[in-house]
Short mmCIF file of C-alpha atoms in Angstrom, two decimals:
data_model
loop_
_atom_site.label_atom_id
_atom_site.label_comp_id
_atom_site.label_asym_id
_atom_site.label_seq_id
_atom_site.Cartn_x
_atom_site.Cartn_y
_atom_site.Cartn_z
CA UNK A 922 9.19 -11.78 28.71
CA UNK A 923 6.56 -8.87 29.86
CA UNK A 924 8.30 -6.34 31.91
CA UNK A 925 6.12 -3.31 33.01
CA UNK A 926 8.81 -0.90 32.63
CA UNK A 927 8.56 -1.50 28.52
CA UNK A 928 4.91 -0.20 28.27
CA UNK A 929 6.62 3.01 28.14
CA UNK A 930 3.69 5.67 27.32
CA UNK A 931 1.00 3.54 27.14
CA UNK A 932 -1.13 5.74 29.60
CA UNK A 933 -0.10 8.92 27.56
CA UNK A 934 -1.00 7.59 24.11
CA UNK A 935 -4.45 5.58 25.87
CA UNK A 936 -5.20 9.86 27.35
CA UNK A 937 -3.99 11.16 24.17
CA UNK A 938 -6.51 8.69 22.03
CA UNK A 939 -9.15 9.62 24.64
CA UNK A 940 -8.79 13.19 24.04
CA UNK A 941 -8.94 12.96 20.57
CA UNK A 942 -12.13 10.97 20.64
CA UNK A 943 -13.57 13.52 22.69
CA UNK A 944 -12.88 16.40 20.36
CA UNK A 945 -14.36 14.30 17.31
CA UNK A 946 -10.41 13.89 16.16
CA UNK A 947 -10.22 9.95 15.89
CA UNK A 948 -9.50 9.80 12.41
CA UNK A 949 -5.98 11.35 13.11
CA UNK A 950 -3.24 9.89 11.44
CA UNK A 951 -0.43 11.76 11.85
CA UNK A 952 2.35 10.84 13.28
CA UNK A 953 1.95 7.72 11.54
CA UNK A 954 3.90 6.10 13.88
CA UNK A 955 2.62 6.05 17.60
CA UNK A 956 3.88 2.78 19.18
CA UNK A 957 7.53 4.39 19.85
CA UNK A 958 9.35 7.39 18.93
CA UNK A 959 10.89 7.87 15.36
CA UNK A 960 12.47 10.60 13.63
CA UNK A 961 14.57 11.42 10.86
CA UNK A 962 12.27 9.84 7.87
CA UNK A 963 13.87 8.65 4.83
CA UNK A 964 11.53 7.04 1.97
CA UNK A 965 11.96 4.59 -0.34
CA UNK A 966 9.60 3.08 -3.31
CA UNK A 967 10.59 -0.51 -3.65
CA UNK A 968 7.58 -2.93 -5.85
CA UNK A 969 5.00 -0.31 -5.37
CA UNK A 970 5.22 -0.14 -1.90
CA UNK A 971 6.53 3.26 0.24
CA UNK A 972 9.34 2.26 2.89
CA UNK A 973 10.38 4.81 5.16
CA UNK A 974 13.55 4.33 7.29
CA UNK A 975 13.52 6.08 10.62
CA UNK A 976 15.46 6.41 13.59
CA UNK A 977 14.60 5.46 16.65
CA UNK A 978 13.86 8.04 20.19
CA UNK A 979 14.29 6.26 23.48
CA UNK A 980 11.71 6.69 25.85
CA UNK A 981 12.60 9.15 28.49
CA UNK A 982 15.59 10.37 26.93
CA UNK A 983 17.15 13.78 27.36
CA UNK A 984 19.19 13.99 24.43
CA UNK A 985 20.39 12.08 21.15
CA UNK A 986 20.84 8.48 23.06
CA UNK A 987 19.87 6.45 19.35
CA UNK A 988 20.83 3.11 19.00
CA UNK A 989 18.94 1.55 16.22
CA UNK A 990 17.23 2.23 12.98
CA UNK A 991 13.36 1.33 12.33
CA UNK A 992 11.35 0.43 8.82
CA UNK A 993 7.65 0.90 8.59
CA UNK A 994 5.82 0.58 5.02
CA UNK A 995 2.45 0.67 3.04
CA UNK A 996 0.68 0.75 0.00
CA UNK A 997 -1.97 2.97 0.74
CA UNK A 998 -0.11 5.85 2.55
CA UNK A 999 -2.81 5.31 5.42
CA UNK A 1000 -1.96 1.65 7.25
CA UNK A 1001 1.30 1.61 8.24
CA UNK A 1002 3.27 -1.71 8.42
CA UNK A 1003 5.66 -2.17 11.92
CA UNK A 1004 9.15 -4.09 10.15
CA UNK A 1005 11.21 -3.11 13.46
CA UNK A 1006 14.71 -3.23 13.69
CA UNK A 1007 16.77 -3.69 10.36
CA UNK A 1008 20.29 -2.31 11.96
CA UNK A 1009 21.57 -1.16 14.95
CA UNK A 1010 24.54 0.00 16.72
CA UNK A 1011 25.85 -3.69 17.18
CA UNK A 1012 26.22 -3.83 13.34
CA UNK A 1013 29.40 -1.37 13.06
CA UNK A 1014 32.23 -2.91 15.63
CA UNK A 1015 33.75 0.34 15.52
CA UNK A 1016 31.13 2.34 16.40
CA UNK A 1017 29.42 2.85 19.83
CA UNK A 1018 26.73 5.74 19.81
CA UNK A 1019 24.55 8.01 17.64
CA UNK A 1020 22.44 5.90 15.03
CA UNK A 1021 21.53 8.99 13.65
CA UNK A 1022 19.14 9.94 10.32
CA UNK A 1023 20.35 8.18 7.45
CA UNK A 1024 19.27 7.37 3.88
CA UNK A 1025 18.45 3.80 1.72
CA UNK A 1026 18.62 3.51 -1.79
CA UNK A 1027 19.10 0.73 -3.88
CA UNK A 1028 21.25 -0.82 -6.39
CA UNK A 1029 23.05 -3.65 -8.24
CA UNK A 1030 20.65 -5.44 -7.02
CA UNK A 1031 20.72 -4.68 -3.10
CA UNK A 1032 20.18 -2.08 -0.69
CA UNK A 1033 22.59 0.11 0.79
CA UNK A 1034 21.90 2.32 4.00
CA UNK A 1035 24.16 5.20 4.55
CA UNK A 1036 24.25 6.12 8.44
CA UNK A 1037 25.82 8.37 10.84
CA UNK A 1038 27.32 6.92 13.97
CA UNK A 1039 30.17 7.69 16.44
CA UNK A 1040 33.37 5.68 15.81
CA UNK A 1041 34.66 4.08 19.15
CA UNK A 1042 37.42 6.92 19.20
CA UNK A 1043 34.98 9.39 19.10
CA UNK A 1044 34.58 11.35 16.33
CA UNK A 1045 31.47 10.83 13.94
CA UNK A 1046 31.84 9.10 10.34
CA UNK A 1047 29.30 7.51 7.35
CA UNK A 1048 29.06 3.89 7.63
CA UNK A 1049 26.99 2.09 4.90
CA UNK A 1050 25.17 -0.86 5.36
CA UNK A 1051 23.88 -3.54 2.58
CA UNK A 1052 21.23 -5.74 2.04
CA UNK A 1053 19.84 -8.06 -0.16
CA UNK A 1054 16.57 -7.53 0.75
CA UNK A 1055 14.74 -4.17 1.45
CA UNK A 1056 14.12 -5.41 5.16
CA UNK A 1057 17.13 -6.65 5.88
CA UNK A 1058 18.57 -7.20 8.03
CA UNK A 1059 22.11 -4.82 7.16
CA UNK A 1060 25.34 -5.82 7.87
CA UNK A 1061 28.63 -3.62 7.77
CA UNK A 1062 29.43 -3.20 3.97
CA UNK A 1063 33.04 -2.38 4.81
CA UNK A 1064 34.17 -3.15 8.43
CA UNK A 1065 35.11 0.67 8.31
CA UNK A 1066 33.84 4.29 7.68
CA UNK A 1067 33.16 5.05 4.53
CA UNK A 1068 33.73 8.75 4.86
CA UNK A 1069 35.25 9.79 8.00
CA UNK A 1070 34.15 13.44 8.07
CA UNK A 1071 33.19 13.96 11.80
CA UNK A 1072 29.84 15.57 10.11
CA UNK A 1073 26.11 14.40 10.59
CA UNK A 1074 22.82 13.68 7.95
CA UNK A 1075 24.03 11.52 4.92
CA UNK A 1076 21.23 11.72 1.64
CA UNK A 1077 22.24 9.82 -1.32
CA UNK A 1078 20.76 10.39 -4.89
CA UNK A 1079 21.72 8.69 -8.09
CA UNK A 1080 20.94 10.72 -11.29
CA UNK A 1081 19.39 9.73 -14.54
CA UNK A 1082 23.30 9.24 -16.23
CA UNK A 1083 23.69 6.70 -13.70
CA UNK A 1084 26.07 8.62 -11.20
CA UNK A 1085 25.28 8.42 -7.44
CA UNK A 1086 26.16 10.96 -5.02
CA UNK A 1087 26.46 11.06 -1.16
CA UNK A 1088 25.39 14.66 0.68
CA UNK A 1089 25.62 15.11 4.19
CA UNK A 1090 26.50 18.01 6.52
CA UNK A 1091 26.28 20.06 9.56
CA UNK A 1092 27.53 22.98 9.95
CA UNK A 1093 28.63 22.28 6.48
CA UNK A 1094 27.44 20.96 3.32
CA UNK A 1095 29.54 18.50 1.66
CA UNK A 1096 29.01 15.60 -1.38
CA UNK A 1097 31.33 13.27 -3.26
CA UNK A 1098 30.53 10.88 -6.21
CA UNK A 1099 30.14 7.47 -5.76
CA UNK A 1100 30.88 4.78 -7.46
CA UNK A 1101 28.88 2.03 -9.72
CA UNK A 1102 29.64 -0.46 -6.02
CA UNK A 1103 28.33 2.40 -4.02
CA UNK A 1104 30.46 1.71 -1.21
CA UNK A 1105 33.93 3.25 -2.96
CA UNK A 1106 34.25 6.93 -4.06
CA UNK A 1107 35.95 8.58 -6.51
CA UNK A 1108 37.80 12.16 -6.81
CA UNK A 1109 37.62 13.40 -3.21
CA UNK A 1110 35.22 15.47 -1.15
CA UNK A 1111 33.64 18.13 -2.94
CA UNK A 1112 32.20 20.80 -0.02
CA UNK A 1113 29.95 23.36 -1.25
CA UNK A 1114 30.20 27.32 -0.86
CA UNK A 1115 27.12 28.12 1.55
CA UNK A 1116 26.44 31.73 -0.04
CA UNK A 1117 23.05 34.04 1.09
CA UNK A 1118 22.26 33.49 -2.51
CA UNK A 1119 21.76 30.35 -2.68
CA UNK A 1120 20.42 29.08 0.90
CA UNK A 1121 19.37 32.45 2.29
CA UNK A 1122 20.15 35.04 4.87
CA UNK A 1123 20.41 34.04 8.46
CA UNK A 1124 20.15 37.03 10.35
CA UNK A 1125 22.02 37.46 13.86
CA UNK A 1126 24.75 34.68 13.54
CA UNK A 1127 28.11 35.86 11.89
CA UNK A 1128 29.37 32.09 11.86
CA UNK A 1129 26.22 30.89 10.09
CA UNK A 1130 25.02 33.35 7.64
CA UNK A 1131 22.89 31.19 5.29
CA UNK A 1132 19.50 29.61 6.45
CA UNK A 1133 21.42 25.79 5.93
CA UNK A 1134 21.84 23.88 8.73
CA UNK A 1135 21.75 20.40 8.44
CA UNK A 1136 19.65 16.94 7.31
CA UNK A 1137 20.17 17.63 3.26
CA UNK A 1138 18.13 15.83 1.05
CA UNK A 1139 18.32 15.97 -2.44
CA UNK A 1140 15.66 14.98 -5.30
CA UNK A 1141 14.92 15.47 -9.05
CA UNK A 1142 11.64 16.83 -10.57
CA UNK A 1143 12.23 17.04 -14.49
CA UNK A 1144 15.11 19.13 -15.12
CA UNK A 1145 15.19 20.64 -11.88
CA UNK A 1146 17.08 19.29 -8.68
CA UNK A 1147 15.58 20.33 -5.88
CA UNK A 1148 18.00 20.25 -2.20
CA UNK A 1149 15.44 20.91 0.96
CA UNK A 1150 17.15 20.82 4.20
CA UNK A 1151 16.26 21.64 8.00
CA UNK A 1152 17.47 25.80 8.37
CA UNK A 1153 17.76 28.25 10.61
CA UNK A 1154 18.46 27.05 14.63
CA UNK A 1155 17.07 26.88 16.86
CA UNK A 1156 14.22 25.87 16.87
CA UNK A 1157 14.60 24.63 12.65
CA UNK A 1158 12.52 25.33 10.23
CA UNK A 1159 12.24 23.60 6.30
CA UNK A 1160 13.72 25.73 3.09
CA UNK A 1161 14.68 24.30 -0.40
CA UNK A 1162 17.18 25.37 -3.07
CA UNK A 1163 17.19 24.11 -6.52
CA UNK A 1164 19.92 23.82 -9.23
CA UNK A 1165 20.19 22.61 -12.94
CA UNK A 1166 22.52 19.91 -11.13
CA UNK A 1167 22.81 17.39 -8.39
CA UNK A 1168 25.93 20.07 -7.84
CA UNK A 1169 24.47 23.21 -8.54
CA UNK A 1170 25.05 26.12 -8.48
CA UNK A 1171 21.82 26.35 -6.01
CA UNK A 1172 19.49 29.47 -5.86
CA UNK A 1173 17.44 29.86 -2.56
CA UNK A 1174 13.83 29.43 -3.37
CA UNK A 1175 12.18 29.74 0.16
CA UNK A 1176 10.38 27.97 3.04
CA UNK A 1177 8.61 24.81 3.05
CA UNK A 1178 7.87 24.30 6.28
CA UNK A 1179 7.83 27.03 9.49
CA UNK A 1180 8.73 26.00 13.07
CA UNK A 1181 6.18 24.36 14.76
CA UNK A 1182 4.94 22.09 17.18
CA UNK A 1183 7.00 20.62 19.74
CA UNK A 1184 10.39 19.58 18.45
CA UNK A 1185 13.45 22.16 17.81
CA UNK A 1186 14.34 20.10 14.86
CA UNK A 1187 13.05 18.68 11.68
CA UNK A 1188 14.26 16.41 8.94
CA UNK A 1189 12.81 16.77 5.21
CA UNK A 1190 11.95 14.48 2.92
CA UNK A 1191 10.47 14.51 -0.55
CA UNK A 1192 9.32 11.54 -2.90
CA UNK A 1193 6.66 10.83 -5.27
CA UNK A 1194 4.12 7.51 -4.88
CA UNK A 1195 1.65 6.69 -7.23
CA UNK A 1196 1.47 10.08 -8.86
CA UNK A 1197 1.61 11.74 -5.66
CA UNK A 1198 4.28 14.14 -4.33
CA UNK A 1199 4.71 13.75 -0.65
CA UNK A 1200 6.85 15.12 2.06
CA UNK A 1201 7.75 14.22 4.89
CA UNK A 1202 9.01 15.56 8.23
CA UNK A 1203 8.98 15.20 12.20
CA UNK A 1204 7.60 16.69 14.84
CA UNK A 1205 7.01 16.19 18.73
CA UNK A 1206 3.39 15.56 18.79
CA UNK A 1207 2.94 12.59 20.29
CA UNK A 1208 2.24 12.08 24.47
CA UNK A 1209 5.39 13.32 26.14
CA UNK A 1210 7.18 14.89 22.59
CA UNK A 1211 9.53 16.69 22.42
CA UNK A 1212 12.91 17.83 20.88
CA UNK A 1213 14.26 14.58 21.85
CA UNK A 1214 10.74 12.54 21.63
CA UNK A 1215 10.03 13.16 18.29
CA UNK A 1216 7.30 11.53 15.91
CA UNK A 1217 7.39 10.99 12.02
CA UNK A 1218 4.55 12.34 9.78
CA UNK A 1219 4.09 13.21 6.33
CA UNK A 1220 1.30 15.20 4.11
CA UNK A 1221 0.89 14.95 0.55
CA UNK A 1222 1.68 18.33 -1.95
CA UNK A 1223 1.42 19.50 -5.33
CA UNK A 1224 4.15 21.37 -6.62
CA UNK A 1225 2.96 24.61 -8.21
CA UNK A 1226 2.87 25.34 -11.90
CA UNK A 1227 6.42 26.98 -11.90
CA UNK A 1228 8.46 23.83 -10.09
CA UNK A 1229 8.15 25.39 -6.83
CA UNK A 1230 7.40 23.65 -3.43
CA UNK A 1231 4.39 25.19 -1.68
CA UNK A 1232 4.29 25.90 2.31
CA UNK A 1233 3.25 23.62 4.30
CA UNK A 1234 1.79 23.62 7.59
CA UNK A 1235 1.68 20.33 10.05
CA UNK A 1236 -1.50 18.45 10.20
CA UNK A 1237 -3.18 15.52 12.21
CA UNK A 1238 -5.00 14.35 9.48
CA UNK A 1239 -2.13 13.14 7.08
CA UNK A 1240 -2.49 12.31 3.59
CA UNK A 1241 -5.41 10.79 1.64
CA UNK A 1242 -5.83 6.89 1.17
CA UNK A 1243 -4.87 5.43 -1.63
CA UNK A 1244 -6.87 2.64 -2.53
CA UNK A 1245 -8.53 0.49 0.28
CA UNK A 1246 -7.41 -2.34 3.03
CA UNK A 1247 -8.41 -5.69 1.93
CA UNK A 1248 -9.67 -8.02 5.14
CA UNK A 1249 -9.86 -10.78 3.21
CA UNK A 1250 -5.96 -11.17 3.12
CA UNK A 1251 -4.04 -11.88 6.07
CA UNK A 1252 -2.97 -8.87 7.82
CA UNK A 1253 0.14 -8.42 9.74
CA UNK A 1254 -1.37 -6.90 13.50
CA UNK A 1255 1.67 -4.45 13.34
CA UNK A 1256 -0.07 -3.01 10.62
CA UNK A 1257 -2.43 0.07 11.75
CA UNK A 1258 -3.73 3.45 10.51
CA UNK A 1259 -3.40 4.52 14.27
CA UNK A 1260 -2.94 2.69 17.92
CA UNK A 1261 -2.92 3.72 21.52
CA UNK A 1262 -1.61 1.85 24.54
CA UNK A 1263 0.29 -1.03 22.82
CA UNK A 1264 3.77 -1.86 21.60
CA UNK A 1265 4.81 -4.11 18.70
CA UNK A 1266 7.76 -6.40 19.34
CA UNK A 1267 9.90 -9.00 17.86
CA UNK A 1268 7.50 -12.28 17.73
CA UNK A 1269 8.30 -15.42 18.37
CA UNK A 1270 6.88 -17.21 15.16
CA UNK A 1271 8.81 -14.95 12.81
CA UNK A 1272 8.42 -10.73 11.68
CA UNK A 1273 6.76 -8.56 14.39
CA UNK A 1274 3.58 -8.67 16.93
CA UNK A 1275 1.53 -6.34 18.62
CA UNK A 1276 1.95 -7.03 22.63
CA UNK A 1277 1.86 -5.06 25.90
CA UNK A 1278 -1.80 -5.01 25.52
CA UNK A 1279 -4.15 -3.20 28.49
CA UNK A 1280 -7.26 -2.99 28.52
CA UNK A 1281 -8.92 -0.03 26.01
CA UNK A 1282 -5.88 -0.26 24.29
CA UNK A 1283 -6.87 -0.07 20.40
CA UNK A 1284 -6.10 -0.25 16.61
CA UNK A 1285 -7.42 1.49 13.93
CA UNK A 1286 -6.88 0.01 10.46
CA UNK A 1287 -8.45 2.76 7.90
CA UNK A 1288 -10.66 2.48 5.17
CA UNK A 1289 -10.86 -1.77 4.68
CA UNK A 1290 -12.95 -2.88 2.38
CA UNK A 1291 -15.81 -5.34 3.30
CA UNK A 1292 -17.45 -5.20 0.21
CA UNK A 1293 -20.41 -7.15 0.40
CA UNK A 1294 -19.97 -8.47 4.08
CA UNK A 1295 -17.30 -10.39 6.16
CA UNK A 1296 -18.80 -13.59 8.40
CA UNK A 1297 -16.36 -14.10 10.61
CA UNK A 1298 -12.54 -12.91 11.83
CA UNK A 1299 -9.62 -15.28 12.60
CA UNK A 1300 -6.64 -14.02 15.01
CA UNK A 1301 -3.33 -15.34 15.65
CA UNK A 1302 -2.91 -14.96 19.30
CA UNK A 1303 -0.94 -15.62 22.85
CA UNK A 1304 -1.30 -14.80 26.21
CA UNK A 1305 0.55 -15.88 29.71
CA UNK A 1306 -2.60 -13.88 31.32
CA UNK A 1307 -6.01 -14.88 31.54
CA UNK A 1308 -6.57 -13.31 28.35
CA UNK A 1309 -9.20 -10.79 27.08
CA UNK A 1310 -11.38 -9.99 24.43
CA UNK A 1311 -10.74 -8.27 20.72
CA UNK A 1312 -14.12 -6.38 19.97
CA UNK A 1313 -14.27 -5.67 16.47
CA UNK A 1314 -15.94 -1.70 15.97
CA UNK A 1315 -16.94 -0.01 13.19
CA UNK A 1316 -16.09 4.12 12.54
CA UNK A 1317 -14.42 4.89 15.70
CA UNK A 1318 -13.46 3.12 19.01
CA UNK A 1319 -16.48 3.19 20.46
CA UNK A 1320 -18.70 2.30 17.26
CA UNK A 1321 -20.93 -0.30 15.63
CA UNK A 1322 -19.85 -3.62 17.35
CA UNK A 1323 -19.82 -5.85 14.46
CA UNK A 1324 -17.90 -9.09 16.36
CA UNK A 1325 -16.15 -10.10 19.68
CA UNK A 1326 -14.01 -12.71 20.26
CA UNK A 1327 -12.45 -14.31 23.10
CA UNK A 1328 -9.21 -15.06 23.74
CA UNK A 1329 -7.98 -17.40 26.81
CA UNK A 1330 -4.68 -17.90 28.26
CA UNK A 1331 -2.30 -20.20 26.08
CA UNK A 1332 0.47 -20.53 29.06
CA UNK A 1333 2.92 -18.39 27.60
CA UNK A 1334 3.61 -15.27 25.67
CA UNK A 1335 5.15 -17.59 22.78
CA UNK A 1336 2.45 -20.21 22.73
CA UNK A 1337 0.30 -18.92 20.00
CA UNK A 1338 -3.24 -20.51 19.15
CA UNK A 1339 -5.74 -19.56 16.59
CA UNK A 1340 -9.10 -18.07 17.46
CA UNK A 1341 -12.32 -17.58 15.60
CA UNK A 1342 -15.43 -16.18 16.14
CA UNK A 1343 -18.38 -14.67 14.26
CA UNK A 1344 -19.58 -11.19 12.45
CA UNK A 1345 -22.42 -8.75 11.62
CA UNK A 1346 -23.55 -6.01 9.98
CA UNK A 1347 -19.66 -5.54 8.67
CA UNK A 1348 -20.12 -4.35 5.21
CA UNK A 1349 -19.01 -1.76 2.53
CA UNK A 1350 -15.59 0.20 3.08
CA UNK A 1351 -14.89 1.86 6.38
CA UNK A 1352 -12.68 2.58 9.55
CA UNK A 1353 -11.81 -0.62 11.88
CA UNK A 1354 -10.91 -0.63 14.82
CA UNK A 1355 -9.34 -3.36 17.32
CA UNK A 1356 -10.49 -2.73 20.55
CA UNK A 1357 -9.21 -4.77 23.23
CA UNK A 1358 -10.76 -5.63 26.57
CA UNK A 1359 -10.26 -7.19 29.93
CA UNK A 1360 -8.99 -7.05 33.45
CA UNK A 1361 -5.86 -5.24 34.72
CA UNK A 1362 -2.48 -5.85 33.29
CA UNK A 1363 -1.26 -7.56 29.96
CA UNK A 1364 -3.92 -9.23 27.99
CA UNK A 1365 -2.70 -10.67 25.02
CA UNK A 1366 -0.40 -10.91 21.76
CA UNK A 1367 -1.73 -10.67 18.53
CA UNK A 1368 0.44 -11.63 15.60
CA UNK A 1369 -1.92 -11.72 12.45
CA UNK A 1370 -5.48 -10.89 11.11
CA UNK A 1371 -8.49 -12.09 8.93
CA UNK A 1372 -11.86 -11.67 7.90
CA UNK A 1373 -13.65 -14.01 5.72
CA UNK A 1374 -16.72 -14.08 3.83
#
C-alpha cells in the first residue's frame, strides 16, 4: 500500500540534491545512507564484503523513539546495498523500547548481535540475537537479557587467543569475558577504573572527570588495542585510548574526531577493508538532521607511523572507490552511491525495492563500468499509477542521456513486469544516474537492474 504520509522527507532530500547540484557537489556521498535516518554504525567484513549494522531514526522524532535495527553493505565502499530490517523490537518479548547501537560479530558458524533495549519493567539490559546468516533475520538467542546492567552501547571483540569480550557503558565502562557459545559468560562483570590518565581530563564536571562517555568500541592493530569512544557531553566529540590488552591498562592518546555538524552525539567505529583503515561515525547532515535525525558516514584513514589515529574532520565526499560497479550483473535498485526523494521498502517478490517514487526523484550508482559499451537496460518494475519514465544519465543528474525507458501501469504496486529499452553513447567507467520522470504523485517500483552488451 502507498500512503503519502511514508514519503517522509522526500521534498527535503529532492531540495537538498538540488542544492548540491547547484554548488557543483553531486558527487557527495556521505551520509551513505539517505533514504531514512541511521545512526550508531557498527561494521562487519563477512566474504569480502563490508556490512554495517545501524540503527534506525524515526522521522519526526524528538528523542530516542528506535524500534528496529538496519543492514546496508558493499564491496566497493561507494554503492551501498539497502538489506532493511534484520531485527526489531518484536524480536525480544521482554523488551518494549530503545533498539539502541549495538554490535555483530560472528562465530561458530553464525552471527550474533549484541543490542541494547528496555526490558518491559523498565530498566535497560544486553540482549543478543543469532543468526545463521549475516542478513538474518535474528531471533532471541536466550528468551532473556544477557547482561542486565541498566547501561547502554554494547561492542564485542574476540582476540587472537580466541577469547571474546563484551564492552558497553554509559556513564560507566564495563566488560566481561565471554564464552566459546557467546551467549554465556564467565567470571562476572569486570568495570573499569575511568582515571584522567587514561581517558583524559573533563574539565567542569566533578561527576565525570574523564573525557569517556559512552558508545565503546574496541579493535586490534598489531600489538596494540586501540578503545575509541564518543567523549565529552554535550555536544560529543571522538577520543581513543590504547592498551597492550583488550583490558588494559589504557593510556589516553587524544581526539579523533571534534564536534561537528548537526548532531550532539556520535558513535565510532574502526575496521580495516581491503587494506584500508576506515572509520566510521554519524552526524546530522541530512534534510531535517539533527541530534535525533542522525545520518551514518564514514571516511577512510591511515594510521600514522607510531600506531596513532590521526584527526579527522567530517566530509561529503566519503571514501575512495574501490574497484568499479559492474552493469552487466543484475543489480539490486536498493543499491546506490546516493538518492533523493525515494524510499526502499520490503518488496513483494523477495529482499528490498526502491518505491515512493516522484517525479525528479534520482539514483546515483558511482563509478560502473561500461567498458566497451552497454546496448540496452532491463528493469524489474511495478506501478498502480500511470507510470513514468527511468532516464538513464551520464556524470550527474542532469547529464549525457544515454537511454529512456518507459514504464506503464501494471495494476498494482505488487504486479511486477519487465521492461526493456535501448542505449547510446554509454561507454567506459563513470557516474550513473537513475532519473525518474512523470506526472504528480507515485510513479513506480523498481526492484532490480541491468545493462547488457
Amino acid at each position: 500500500m502507498k500512503l503519502s504520509t511514508l514519503k517522509g522527507l522526500s521534498p527535503l532530500l529532492l531540495a537538498f540534491a538540488t542544492l548540491l547540484d547547484k554548488a557543483n557537489l553531486a558527487r557527495a556521498d556521505n551520509p551513505f545512507v539517505q533514504t531514512l535516518f541511521t545512526a550508531d554504525p557498527a561494521p562487519i567484513v563477512h566474504n569480502d564484503r563490508i556490512y554495517v549494522f545501524t540503527t534506525h531514526d524515526e522521522d519526526g522524532a524528538t528523542t530516542y523513539n528506535m524500534k528496529d535495527w538496519r543492514l546496508y553493505s558493499s564491496s566497493d565502499m561507494a554503492n551501498w546495498q539497502d538489506h532493511g530490517v534484520m531485527m526489531s523490537l518484536a524480536t525480544f518479548s521482554w523488551a518494549n523500547a530503545n533498539a539502541w547501537a549495538g554490535q555483530v560479530i560472528a562465530r561458530n558458524g553464525k552471527f550474533y548481535f549484541y543490542v541494547p533495549v528496555r526490558r518491559n519493567t523498565g530498566s535497560m539490559a544486553i540482549g543478543v540475537g543469532v543468526s545463521d546468516n549475516i542478513t538474518g533475520p535474528y531471533r532471541d538467542a536466550l528468551g532473556r537479557p544477557l547482561v542486565d546492567n541498566n547501561e547502554i552501547d554494547p561492542s564485542v571483540f574476540i582476540d587472537d587467543d580466541g577469547q571474546a569480550y563484551l564492552y558497553w557503558g554509559n556513564p560507566g565502562l564495563a566488560y566481561v569475558r565471554l564464552n566459546q557459545d557467546m551467549i554465556s559468560y564467565s567470571g562476572g562483570i569486570n568495570k573499569v577504573t575511568l582515571t584522567t590518565q587514561g581517558f583524559g581530563t573533563r574539565n567542569g564536571n566533578a561527576q565525570r572527570p574523564t573525557m569517556y562517555e559512552e558508545g565503546p568500541w574496541l579493535s586490534k592493530r598489531g600489538s596494540t588495542y586501540y578503545m575509541t569512544y564518543a567523549a565529552n557531553c554535550c555536544s560529543e566529540d571522538i577520543r581513543y585510548s590504547t592498551g597492550p590488552s583488550a583490558t588494559g591498562p589504557w593510556t589516553y592518546r587524544g581526539l579523533v574526531m571534534a564536534t561537528e555538524g548537526r548532531s550532539f552525539t556520535n558513535h565510532p567505529a574502526i575496521i580495516d577493508y581491503k587494506g584500508n583503515s576506515y572509520f566510521f561515525y554519524h552526524n546530522g547532515a541530512l534534510p531535517g538532521g539533527n541530534g535525533y535525525q542522525r545520518s551514518v558516514a564514514v571516511e577512510r584513514f591511515q594510521y600514522n607511523s607510531d600506531g596513532s589515529i590521526p584527526t579527522m574532520r567530517m566530509t561529503t565526499a566519503g571514501p575512495p572507490q574501490i574497484g568499479t560497479l559492474n552493469p552487466y550483473v543484475r543489480q539490486e535498485a536498493e543499491t546506490m552511491a546516493f538518492s533523493s526523494g525515494l524510499k526502499t521498502e520490503v518488496c513483494s517478490e523477495g529482499g528490498m525495492s526502491v518505491g515512493f517514487i516522484e517525479n525528479n526523484d534520482y539514483i546515483k550508482l558511482k563509478g560502473v563500468a561500461f567498458n566497451n559499451g552497454a546496448r540496452s537496460f532491463t528493469a524489474r518494475v511495478s506501478s498502480a499509477t500511470s507510470g513514468g519514465r527511468i532516464e538513464l544519465r551520464l556524470g550527474n543528474v542532469n547529464g549525457n542521456l544515454v537511454g529512456t525507458c518507459n514504464v506503464s501501469g501494471t495494476g498494482s504496486w505488487t504486479n511486477w513486469t519487465t521492461i526493456n529499452c535501448s542505449v547510446n553513447n554509454a561507454s567506459g567507467t563513470q557516474d550513473l544516474f537513475l532519473k525518474f520522470v512523470g506526472g504528480s504523485g507515485y510513479l513506480f517500483n523498481i526492484n532490480w537492474w541491468q545493462f547488457s552488451q
